């Protein structure tokens, strides 16, 4: 019987739970992990993640059973070294998860780190210090159906 993947097995949910359950990462961010936008007066360091896109693998003989999602993880801190260190923790935790089948749940086949970029965000008021961001992009191949 074909069954659609439920939210608790969706790659975004599994990605977030993997990062928030890691004691080393959570020790740094102290629960400050937000979808898409950091609260305006939120403390640092923090993680903001975005589910960027999702594209099914095409099949000639029926419905696609695999899809590739891109998830972006923005590691934000008050210093560049702190942002880089947090990004390295995230990368190490998530990179190449295919070597550990089932670690992200039965629907996720592989997580690949695709790229990193960083930048400095100046303060909006011009008086204080801005923030540093290191952004990691991951591709997540996962099953869209369980057969």
Coordinates of C-alpha atoms in Angstrom, one line a residue:
X1 CA 0.0 0.0 0.0
X2 CA 1.3 3.5 -0.9
X3 CA 1.3 6.0 2.0
X4 CA 2.2 9.7 1.8
X5 CA 5.0 10.8 4.1
X6 CA 3.6 12.6 7.2
X7 CA 4.9 15.9 8.6
X8 CA 6.9 14.1 11.4
X9 CA 8.9 12.3 8.6
X10 CA 9.3 15.4 6.4
X11 CA 13.0 16.4 5.8
X12 CA 12.5 19.9 7.3
X13 CA 11.1 18.5 10.5
X14 CA 13.8 15.8 10.7
X15 CA 16.5 18.4 10.0
X16 CA 15.3 20.7 12.7
X17 CA 14.9 17.9 15.3
X18 CA 18.4 16.6 14.6
X19 CA 20.0 20.0 15.2
X20 CA 17.9 21.0 18.2
X21 CA 18.5 17.6 19.9
X22 CA 22.3 17.9 19.5
X23 CA 23.6 18.9 23.0
X24 CA 26.7 20.7 21.6
X25 CA 24.7 22.8 19.1
X26 CA 21.9 23.5 21.6
X27 CA 24.5 24.4 24.2
X28 CA 25.5 27.2 21.9
X29 CA 22.1 28.4 20.6
X30 CA 20.1 27.7 23.8
X31 CA 17.0 26.9 21.8
X32 CA 17.3 29.9 19.5
X33 CA 16.4 28.2 16.2
X34 CA 13.8 29.9 14.1
X35 CA 12.1 29.3 10.7
X36 CA 12.9 32.0 8.1
X37 CA 13.3 35.0 10.4
X38 CA 15.0 35.7 13.7
X39 CA 12.9 37.7 16.2
X40 CA 13.8 41.4 16.0
X41 CA 15.4 41.6 19.5
X42 CA 16.5 37.9 19.6
X43 CA 19.6 37.0 21.4
X44 CA 22.8 35.5 19.8
X45 CA 24.1 33.1 18.7
X46 CA 21.1 31.8 16.8
X47 CA 20.1 29.6 13.8
X48 CA 17.5 30.6 11.2
X49 CA 16.6 27.9 8.7
X50 CA 14.6 28.0 5.5
X51 CA 13.1 25.3 3.4
X52 CA 14.2 26.8 0.1
X53 CA 12.9 24.5 -2.5
X54 CA 11.7 21.0 -3.2
X55 CA 11.9 19.2 -6.6
X56 CA 10.7 15.7 -7.4
X57 CA 12.9 13.3 -9.3
X58 CA 11.1 12.6 -12.6
X59 CA 9.9 9.2 -13.5
X60 CA 8.7 8.0 -16.9
X61 CA 6.5 5.3 -15.5
X62 CA 4.5 7.0 -12.8
X63 CA 4.6 9.1 -9.7
X64 CA 8.0 10.3 -8.4
X65 CA 9.0 8.5 -5.2
X66 CA 12.0 10.6 -4.5
X67 CA 12.5 14.3 -4.1
X68 CA 15.4 16.7 -3.4
X69 CA 14.8 19.5 -1.0
X70 CA 17.3 22.4 -0.3
X71 CA 17.5 23.6 3.3
X72 CA 19.4 26.7 4.2
X73 CA 20.8 27.1 7.7
X74 CA 21.9 30.6 8.7
X75 CA 24.3 30.7 11.7
X76 CA 24.2 34.1 13.3
X77 CA 26.5 35.5 16.0
X78 CA 28.0 38.8 17.2
X79 CA 31.5 37.8 16.0
X80 CA 32.7 36.1 12.9
X81 CA 34.6 33.4 14.7
X82 CA 31.4 32.5 16.7
X83 CA 29.3 32.3 13.5
X84 CA 31.9 30.2 11.8
X85 CA 32.2 27.8 14.9
X86 CA 28.4 27.4 15.0
X87 CA 28.3 26.7 11.2
X88 CA 31.0 24.1 11.6
X89 CA 29.0 22.3 14.3
X90 CA 26.0 22.3 12.0
X91 CA 28.0 21.1 9.0
X92 CA 29.6 18.3 10.9
X93 CA 26.3 17.1 12.3
X94 CA 24.5 17.2 9.0
X95 CA 27.0 16.5 6.3
X96 CA 26.9 13.2 4.4
X97 CA 24.2 11.5 6.6
X98 CA 24.0 8.7 4.0
X99 CA 26.8 6.9 5.9
X100 CA 24.4 6.4 8.8
X101 CA 21.2 5.0 7.4
X102 CA 18.1 5.8 9.4
X103 CA 19.7 8.6 11.5
X104 CA 17.4 11.2 10.1
X105 CA 14.4 8.8 9.8
X106 CA 13.3 6.3 7.3
X107 CA 12.3 8.8 4.6
X108 CA 15.7 10.6 4.3
X109 CA 18.2 8.9 2.0
X110 CA 21.1 11.4 2.0
X111 CA 22.0 14.9 3.2
X112 CA 24.8 16.7 1.3
X113 CA 26.4 20.0 2.2
X114 CA 26.4 22.1 -1.0
X115 CA 27.9 25.4 -0.2
X116 CA 28.7 28.1 2.4
X117 CA 28.7 31.8 2.2
X118 CA 29.1 34.5 4.8
X119 CA 28.6 38.2 5.3
X120 CA 28.4 41.0 7.7
X121 CA 25.1 42.7 8.4
X122 CA 25.5 46.3 9.5
X123 CA 23.4 47.6 12.3
X124 CA 20.2 49.3 11.3
X125 CA 20.8 52.2 13.7
X126 CA 24.4 52.9 12.8
X127 CA 25.4 53.1 16.4
X128 CA 25.9 49.5 17.5
X129 CA 27.8 46.5 16.2
X130 CA 26.2 44.5 13.4
X131 CA 26.0 40.7 13.2
X132 CA 27.9 38.0 11.3
X133 CA 26.2 35.3 9.3
X134 CA 27.5 32.0 7.9
X135 CA 25.0 30.3 5.7
X136 CA 25.1 26.6 4.9
X137 CA 23.0 25.1 2.1
X138 CA 22.2 21.4 2.2
X139 CA 20.4 19.1 -0.3
X140 CA 18.2 16.5 1.2
X141 CA 17.1 13.5 -0.9
X142 CA 14.1 11.8 0.6
X143 CA 11.3 9.5 -0.2
X144 CA 8.0 11.2 -1.0
X145 CA 6.0 8.0 -0.6
X146 CA 6.5 4.9 1.5
X147 CA 5.7 1.8 -0.5

